[in-house]
Amino acid sequence: MKSILKRKNISETPFRKSVLEIISDSSSAVSISYIENKLGEYNRVTLYRTIKTFLETGIIHSISIAGEDLRYAMCEDTCQQDNHIHNHLHLQCTQCNSVYCVDLPADSFINKSNHLIDSFEVHAKGVCEHCQ
Amino acid sequence: MKSILKRKNISETPFRKSVLEIISDSSSAVSISYIENKLGEYNRVTLYRTIKTFLETGIIHSISIAGEDLRYAMCEDTCQQDNHIHNHLHLQCTQCNSVYCVDLPADSFINKSNHLIDSFEVHAKGVCEHCQ
DNA sequence: CTTATATTTGCATCACAGTTGCAAATATAT
DNA sequence: ATATATTTGCAACTGTGATGCAAATATAAG
């Protein structure tokens, strides 16, 4: 089977493979600095460009939490190049601070306002499975 | 009746009053650059410090959307100094790009995962009332 | 397997957001 | 009206992310 990089039609370089592995090996969403620590030696510019490429090709999506660094997680197959909002829940654990993506069916609240909702994403705080 | 600034126990200065007025006068959440435009002449450092103070005292909260500047909106009375996550929906209009805070009752999805959810916030994309 | 072309990498350098220390100015309390 | 506490403005700094370009590497074609 073709690698993710090949499937997304971008060159398969050692650096890209390392970054992809770090992100997909983690069960929770990771920050740039987490990736930097895992990489050891690396080039800052190349890392930023790699993240940008992964975002643009729909390999990863970013999770934005007020007051914290952006975090990145693998995309589902449903993810589009131009819209990375996932209909799922982003849970940040108040104990370990990890952020998990949790699948969620489109729900009742969607029609509770006067706005027409296309896609949504829930940011939640609580205690994750592992910390309970 | 005491002003918001007095109630929150911080000095009432002309600059703070202007910034507060700009945020509370807007029906949707505003970015720093929006505030800067409205202010005309101002000091960058003072603005950042003002925003920080407002966040810390629970006067405003920030809304973080991946790939976009942070936006700020007035807090509800329920807002705490240390946790600015609101149990409400942040709707970004795909037409006008405005972000609105929409009240939302704690909902069924809260117990659909194995995590213990304390507070949540929904980021949604769609078309706002005004653009329909 | 070799070569030509396209893509990516690393370097130097820049742009910009946000922060800090400190002295002057302003707000609050007495 | 004055003393004290707080805020403001300035200059300078830090860290994140971007850009142009030449060298290195990956892919496609024979």
Tab-separated table of C-alpha atoms (C1' of nucleotides) in Angstrom:
chain	number	residue	atom	x	y	z
A	1	MET	CA	0.000	0.000	0.000
A	2	LYS	CA	1.161	3.512	-0.838
A	3	SER	CA	2.441	5.700	1.968
A	4	ILE	CA	0.383	8.683	3.105
A	5	LEU	CA	2.887	11.049	1.497
A	6	LYS	CA	2.704	9.297	-1.884
A	7	ARG	CA	-1.068	9.141	-1.698
A	8	LYS	CA	-1.176	12.871	-1.091
A	9	ASN	CA	1.199	13.303	-4.018
A	10	ILE	CA	4.109	14.930	-2.263
A	11	SER	CA	7.743	13.821	-2.214
A	12	GLU	CA	8.702	11.286	0.398
A	13	THR	CA	11.749	12.658	2.195
A	14	PRO	CA	13.384	11.359	5.371
A	15	PHE	CA	12.523	14.543	7.219
A	16	ARG	CA	8.847	14.405	6.284
A	17	LYS	CA	8.688	10.758	7.276
A	18	SER	CA	10.123	11.556	10.724
A	19	VAL	CA	7.676	14.374	11.375
A	20	LEU	CA	4.727	12.308	10.194
A	21	GLU	CA	5.776	9.433	12.397
A	22	ILE	CA	6.009	11.671	15.480
A	23	ILE	CA	2.506	13.039	14.908
A	24	SER	CA	0.841	9.727	14.087
A	25	ASP	CA	2.581	7.853	16.900
A	26	SER	CA	1.075	10.178	19.489
A	27	SER	CA	-2.380	9.345	20.854
A	28	SER	CA	-3.004	13.024	21.512
A	29	ALA	CA	-2.498	16.201	19.492
A	30	VAL	CA	1.082	17.543	19.545
A	31	SER	CA	2.609	21.017	19.565
A	32	ILE	CA	5.522	22.241	17.450
A	33	SER	CA	7.796	22.188	20.490
A	34	TYR	CA	6.865	18.557	21.194
A	35	ILE	CA	7.885	17.678	17.643
A	36	GLU	CA	11.096	19.693	18.015
A	37	ASN	CA	12.047	17.768	21.148
A	38	LYS	CA	11.424	14.432	19.475
A	39	LEU	CA	13.400	15.381	16.389
A	40	GLY	CA	16.647	16.258	18.124
A	41	GLU	CA	18.572	17.893	15.315
A	42	TYR	CA	16.487	19.660	12.726
A	43	ASN	CA	16.030	22.813	10.706
A	44	ARG	CA	13.415	25.260	11.951
A	45	VAL	CA	12.440	26.505	8.497
A	46	THR	CA	12.039	23.015	7.100
A	47	LEU	CA	9.848	22.026	10.025
A	48	TYR	CA	7.519	24.989	9.542
A	49	ARG	CA	7.329	24.267	5.824
A	50	THR	CA	6.612	20.604	6.477
A	51	ILE	CA	3.766	21.415	8.869
A	52	LYS	CA	2.360	23.870	6.335
A	53	THR	CA	2.509	21.274	3.570
A	54	PHE	CA	0.844	18.642	5.770
A	55	LEU	CA	-1.936	21.087	6.646
A	56	GLU	CA	-2.463	22.105	3.041
A	57	THR	CA	-2.610	18.551	1.751
A	58	GLY	CA	-5.007	17.435	4.487
A	59	ILE	CA	-2.583	15.090	6.230
A	60	ILE	CA	-2.932	16.865	9.561
A	61	HIS	CA	-5.218	19.496	11.063
A	62	SER	CA	-4.544	22.046	13.769
A	63	ILE	CA	-6.313	22.524	17.067
A	64	SER	CA	-6.397	26.015	18.425
A	65	ILE	CA	-6.843	26.533	22.152
A	66	ALA	CA	-6.878	30.064	23.565
A	67	GLY	CA	-3.638	30.907	25.310
A	68	GLU	CA	-1.809	27.775	24.183
A	69	ASP	CA	0.367	26.744	21.282
A	70	LEU	CA	-1.373	25.245	18.278
A	71	ARG	CA	-1.459	21.466	18.329
A	72	TYR	CA	-1.543	19.107	15.383
A	73	ALA	CA	-3.269	15.772	14.852
A	74	MET	CA	-3.759	13.363	11.956
A	75	CYS	CA	-6.714	14.025	9.672
A	76	GLU	CA	-9.544	11.606	9.054
A	77	ASP	CA	-10.325	10.627	5.461
A	78	THR	CA	-13.255	13.040	5.494
A	79	CYS	CA	-10.940	15.997	5.930
A	80	GLN	CA	-10.827	18.497	3.067
A	81	GLN	CA	-7.882	20.573	1.904
A	82	ASP	CA	-9.762	23.831	2.344
A	83	ASN	CA	-11.791	23.083	5.454
A	84	HIS	CA	-10.085	21.392	8.330
A	85	ILE	CA	-12.905	21.792	10.817
A	86	HIS	CA	-13.818	18.299	11.962
A	87	ASN	CA	-17.155	17.362	13.385
A	88	HIS	CA	-15.599	16.038	16.509
A	89	LEU	CA	-14.685	16.929	20.035
A	90	HIS	CA	-11.277	18.145	21.153
A	91	LEU	CA	-10.885	17.192	24.766
A	92	GLN	CA	-8.144	18.756	26.835
A	93	CYS	CA	-7.420	16.884	30.026
A	94	THR	CA	-7.169	19.091	33.110
A	95	GLN	CA	-4.726	16.612	34.654
A	96	CYS	CA	-2.221	15.745	31.935
A	97	ASN	CA	-3.030	18.602	29.548
A	98	SER	CA	-3.171	16.272	26.541
A	99	VAL	CA	-5.627	17.021	23.775
A	100	TYR	CA	-7.593	14.135	22.251
A	101	CYS	CA	-9.837	14.039	19.195
A	102	VAL	CA	-13.112	12.262	19.991
A	103	ASP	CA	-15.645	11.246	17.347
A	104	LEU	CA	-19.046	12.770	17.776
A	105	PRO	CA	-22.274	12.416	15.774
A	106	ALA	CA	-23.849	15.608	14.450
A	107	ASP	CA	-26.018	16.620	17.321
A	108	SER	CA	-29.154	18.339	18.424
A	109	PHE	CA	-27.552	21.680	19.221
A	110	ILE	CA	-26.961	22.226	15.548
A	111	ASN	CA	-30.432	23.614	15.035
A	112	LYS	CA	-30.816	25.447	18.306
A	113	SER	CA	-29.808	28.870	17.005
A	114	ASN	CA	-30.860	31.122	14.156
A	115	HIS	CA	-27.622	30.447	12.288
A	116	LEU	CA	-27.143	27.791	9.588
A	117	ILE	CA	-24.380	25.544	10.809
A	118	ASP	CA	-22.215	23.716	8.257
A	119	SER	CA	-19.522	22.202	10.421
A	120	PHE	CA	-18.526	22.358	14.032
A	121	GLU	CA	-15.892	21.406	16.498
A	122	VAL	CA	-16.167	21.151	20.265
A	123	HIS	CA	-13.418	22.293	22.621
A	124	ALA	CA	-13.888	20.710	25.989
A	125	LYS	CA	-12.040	20.553	29.275
A	126	GLY	CA	-12.284	17.631	31.636
A	127	VAL	CA	-10.465	14.499	32.697
A	128	CYS	CA	-9.353	12.038	30.032
A	129	GLU	CA	-9.769	8.265	30.178
A	130	HIS	CA	-6.190	7.726	31.272
A	131	CYS	CA	-6.272	10.207	34.119
A	132	GLN	CA	-9.509	9.044	35.703
B	1	MET	CA	-24.304	51.754	39.215
B	2	LYS	CA	-20.591	51.028	39.305
B	3	SER	CA	-18.790	50.692	35.989
B	4	ILE	CA	-17.458	47.308	34.908
B	5	LEU	CA	-13.896	48.448	35.600
B	6	LYS	CA	-14.737	49.567	39.167
B	7	ARG	CA	-16.679	46.397	39.775
B	8	LYS	CA	-13.666	44.355	38.744
B	9	ASN	CA	-11.533	46.511	41.008
B	10	ILE	CA	-9.153	47.982	38.453
B	11	SER	CA	-8.420	51.656	37.782
B	12	GLU	CA	-10.712	53.415	35.410
B	13	THR	CA	-8.529	55.136	32.836
B	14	PRO	CA	-9.599	56.832	29.595
B	15	PHE	CA	-7.689	54.273	27.541
B	16	ARG	CA	-9.315	51.299	29.242
B	17	LYS	CA	-12.729	52.871	28.829
B	18	SER	CA	-12.153	53.301	25.081
B	19	VAL	CA	-11.027	49.715	24.567
B	20	LEU	CA	-13.911	48.360	26.635
B	21	GLU	CA	-16.374	50.438	24.665
B	22	ILE	CA	-15.042	49.153	21.339
B	23	ILE	CA	-15.387	45.530	22.434
B	24	SER	CA	-18.816	45.849	24.037
B	25	ASP	CA	-20.219	47.932	21.195
B	26	SER	CA	-19.526	45.185	18.673
B	27	SER	CA	-22.145	42.478	18.181
B	28	SER	CA	-19.433	39.998	17.210
B	29	ALA	CA	-16.032	39.108	18.623
B	30	VAL	CA	-13.215	41.501	17.634
B	31	SER	CA	-9.528	41.073	16.822
B	32	ILE	CA	-6.663	43.239	18.094
B	33	SER	CA	-6.330	44.851	14.671
B	34	TYR	CA	-10.026	45.757	14.682
B	35	ILE	CA	-9.505	47.516	18.021
B	36	GLU	CA	-6.372	49.221	16.707
B	37	ASN	CA	-8.280	50.609	13.732
B	38	LYS	CA	-11.057	51.952	15.938
B	39	LEU	CA	-8.622	53.548	18.382
B	40	GLY	CA	-6.741	55.684	15.897
B	41	GLU	CA	-3.800	56.860	17.991
B	42	TYR	CA	-2.677	54.463	20.692
B	43	ASN	CA	0.256	52.732	22.295
B	44	ARG	CA	0.855	49.122	21.299
B	45	VAL	CA	2.239	48.068	24.668
B	46	THR	CA	-0.620	49.624	26.595
B	47	LEU	CA	-3.155	47.910	24.365
B	48	TYR	CA	-1.609	44.480	24.918
B	49	ARG	CA	-1.482	45.127	28.653
B	50	THR	CA	-5.088	46.275	28.682
B	51	ILE	CA	-6.267	43.146	26.875
B	52	LYS	CA	-4.265	41.006	29.279
B	53	THR	CA	-5.798	42.762	32.286
B	54	PHE	CA	-9.310	42.394	30.872
B	55	LEU	CA	-8.719	38.683	30.289
B	56	GLU	CA	-7.294	38.147	33.759
B	57	THR	CA	-10.119	39.962	35.524
B	58	GLY	CA	-12.797	38.140	33.534
B	59	ILE	CA	-14.064	41.185	31.646
B	60	ILE	CA	-13.453	39.601	28.241
B	61	HIS	CA	-12.607	36.135	26.923
B	62	SER	CA	-10.703	35.118	23.837
B	63	ILE	CA	-11.830	32.963	20.946
B	64	SER	CA	-9.167	30.988	19.201
B	65	ILE	CA	-9.756	29.886	15.615
B	66	ALA	CA	-7.053	27.920	13.819
B	67	GLY	CA	-5.173	30.058	11.312
B	68	GLU	CA	-6.797	33.306	12.415
B	69	ASP	CA	-6.048	36.076	14.863
B	70	LEU	CA	-7.475	35.700	18.350
B	71	ARG	CA	-10.769	37.489	18.826
B	72	TYR	CA	-12.173	38.950	22.020
B	73	ALA	CA	-15.717	39.215	23.347
B	74	MET	CA	-17.363	40.345	26.572
B	75	CYS	CA	-17.693	37.752	29.329
B	76	GLU	CA	-20.940	36.654	30.878
B	77	ASP	CA	-21.322	36.891	34.646
B	78	THR	CA	-20.609	33.183	34.904
B	79	CYS	CA	-17.084	33.664	33.623
B	80	GLN	CA	-14.259	32.896	36.039
B	81	GLN	CA	-10.849	34.489	36.276
B	82	ASP	CA	-9.083	31.200	35.826
B	83	ASN	CA	-11.322	29.450	33.312
B	84	HIS	CA	-12.618	31.400	30.378
B	85	ILE	CA	-14.136	28.479	28.569
B	86	HIS	CA	-17.800	29.293	28.097
B	87	ASN	CA	-20.458	26.717	27.584
B	88	HIS	CA	-21.571	28.316	24.407
B	89	LEU	CA	-21.171	28.205	20.684
B	90	HIS	CA	-18.788	30.373	18.689
B	91	LEU	CA	-20.222	30.725	15.241
B	92	GLN	CA	-18.065	32.010	12.421
B	93	CYS	CA	-20.050	33.159	9.415
B	94	THR	CA	-18.705	31.872	6.113
B	95	GLN	CA	-20.032	34.995	4.379
B	96	CYS	CA	-19.008	37.927	6.572
B	97	ASN	CA	-16.407	36.119	8.705
B	98	SER	CA	-17.816	37.565	11.927
B	99	VAL	CA	-17.712	35.431	15.051
B	100	TYR	CA	-20.746	35.402	17.350
B	101	CYS	CA	-21.217	33.929	20.803
B	102	VAL	CA	-24.434	31.905	20.977
B	103	ASP	CA	-25.911	30.576	24.217
B	104	LEU	CA	-26.287	26.838	24.338
B	105	PRO	CA	-27.645	24.488	27.012
B	106	ALA	CA	-25.311	21.728	28.215
B	107	ASP	CA	-26.129	19.024	25.770
B	108	SER	CA	-26.355	15.323	25.165
B	109	PHE	CA	-22.886	14.948	23.616
B	110	ILE	CA	-21.351	15.657	26.985
B	111	ASN	CA	-21.715	12.053	28.065
B	112	LYS	CA	-21.015	10.367	24.747
B	113	SER	CA	-17.323	9.701	25.352
B	114	ASN	CA	-15.278	8.055	28.067
B	115	HIS	CA	-13.928	11.378	29.264
B	116	LEU	CA	-15.376	13.448	32.106
B	117	ILE	CA	-16.285	16.782	30.612
B	118	ASP	CA	-16.284	19.874	32.860
B	119	SER	CA	-16.799	22.652	30.372
B	120	PHE	CA	-16.989	22.942	26.639
B	121	GLU	CA	-17.129	25.386	23.808
B	122	VAL	CA	-18.321	24.773	20.267
B	123	HIS	CA	-16.591	26.268	17.236
B	124	ALA	CA	-18.909	26.221	14.284
B	125	LYS	CA	-18.892	27.459	10.706
B	126	GLY	CA	-22.020	28.415	8.848
B	127	VAL	CA	-24.087	31.404	7.819
B	128	CYS	CA	-25.079	33.947	10.470
B	129	GLU	CA	-28.528	35.470	10.893
B	130	HIS	CA	-27.556	38.665	9.116
B	131	CYS	CA	-26.120	36.980	6.044
B	132	GLN	CA	-28.967	34.566	5.376
C	1	DC	C1'	20.961	2.341	-13.975
C	2	DT	C1'	21.770	6.870	-15.505
C	3	DT	C1'	20.479	11.284	-16.427
C	4	DA	C1'	17.223	15.371	-16.635
C	5	DT	C1'	13.790	17.863	-14.239
C	6	DA	C1'	11.141	19.052	-10.356
C	7	DT	C1'	10.969	19.497	-5.572
C	8	DT	C1'	12.882	20.150	-1.108
C	9	DT	C1'	16.331	21.607	2.060
C	10	DG	C1'	19.393	24.816	4.625
C	11	DC	C1'	21.173	29.290	5.162
C	12	DA	C1'	20.932	34.173	5.926
C	13	DT	C1'	17.908	37.500	6.672
C	14	DC	C1'	13.749	39.703	7.587
C	15	DA	C1'	8.937	41.013	9.567
C	16	DC	C1'	5.995	41.143	13.164
C	17	DA	C1'	3.561	40.040	17.616
C	18	DG	C1'	3.988	40.282	22.099
C	19	DT	C1'	7.006	41.205	26.427
C	20	DT	C1'	10.027	43.589	29.888
C	21	DG	C1'	12.357	47.196	32.829
C	22	DC	C1'	12.099	51.607	34.064
C	23	DA	C1'	10.891	56.541	34.598
C	24	DA	C1'	7.110	59.821	34.021
C	25	DA	C1'	2.218	60.516	34.299
C	26	DT	C1'	-2.174	59.629	36.125
C	27	DA	C1'	-5.696	57.537	39.296
C	28	DT	C1'	-7.216	56.471	43.835
C	29	DA	C1'	-7.349	56.823	48.950
C	30	DT	C1'	-6.717	59.750	53.077
D	1	DA	C1'	-4.451	68.693	48.726
D	2	DT	C1'	-1.294	65.407	49.129
D	3	DA	C1'	0.704	60.613	49.491
D	4	DT	C1'	0.622	56.172	47.551
D	5	DA	C1'	-0.505	52.870	44.193
D	6	DT	C1'	-1.302	51.987	39.545
D	7	DT	C1'	-0.835	52.756	34.723
D	8	DT	C1'	1.324	54.592	30.716
D	9	DG	C1'	4.911	55.299	27.121
D	10	DC	C1'	9.450	54.531	25.589
D	11	DA	C1'	13.338	51.784	24.086
D	12	DA	C1'	14.858	47.562	23.487
D	13	DC	C1'	14.448	42.592	23.342
D	14	DT	C1'	12.590	37.704	22.332
D	15	DG	C1'	10.547	34.188	19.752
D	16	DT	C1'	7.699	32.646	15.843
D	17	DG	C1'	7.127	32.203	11.369
D	18	DA	C1'	8.176	33.758	6.407
D	19	DT	C1'	11.124	34.667	2.087
D	20	DG	C1'	14.716	34.472	-1.660
D	21	DC	C1'	18.122	31.820	-3.279
D	22	DA	C1'	21.683	28.250	-4.081
D	23	DA	C1'	22.836	23.452	-3.027
D	24	DA	C1'	21.078	18.884	-2.239
D	25	DT	C1'	17.854	15.316	-2.931
D	26	DA	C1'	13.756	12.947	-4.948
D	27	DT	C1'	11.172	11.490	-8.855
D	28	DA	C1'	10.347	10.500	-13.821
D	29	DA	C1'	12.028	9.044	-18.374
D	30	DG	C1'	14.944	6.683	-21.367
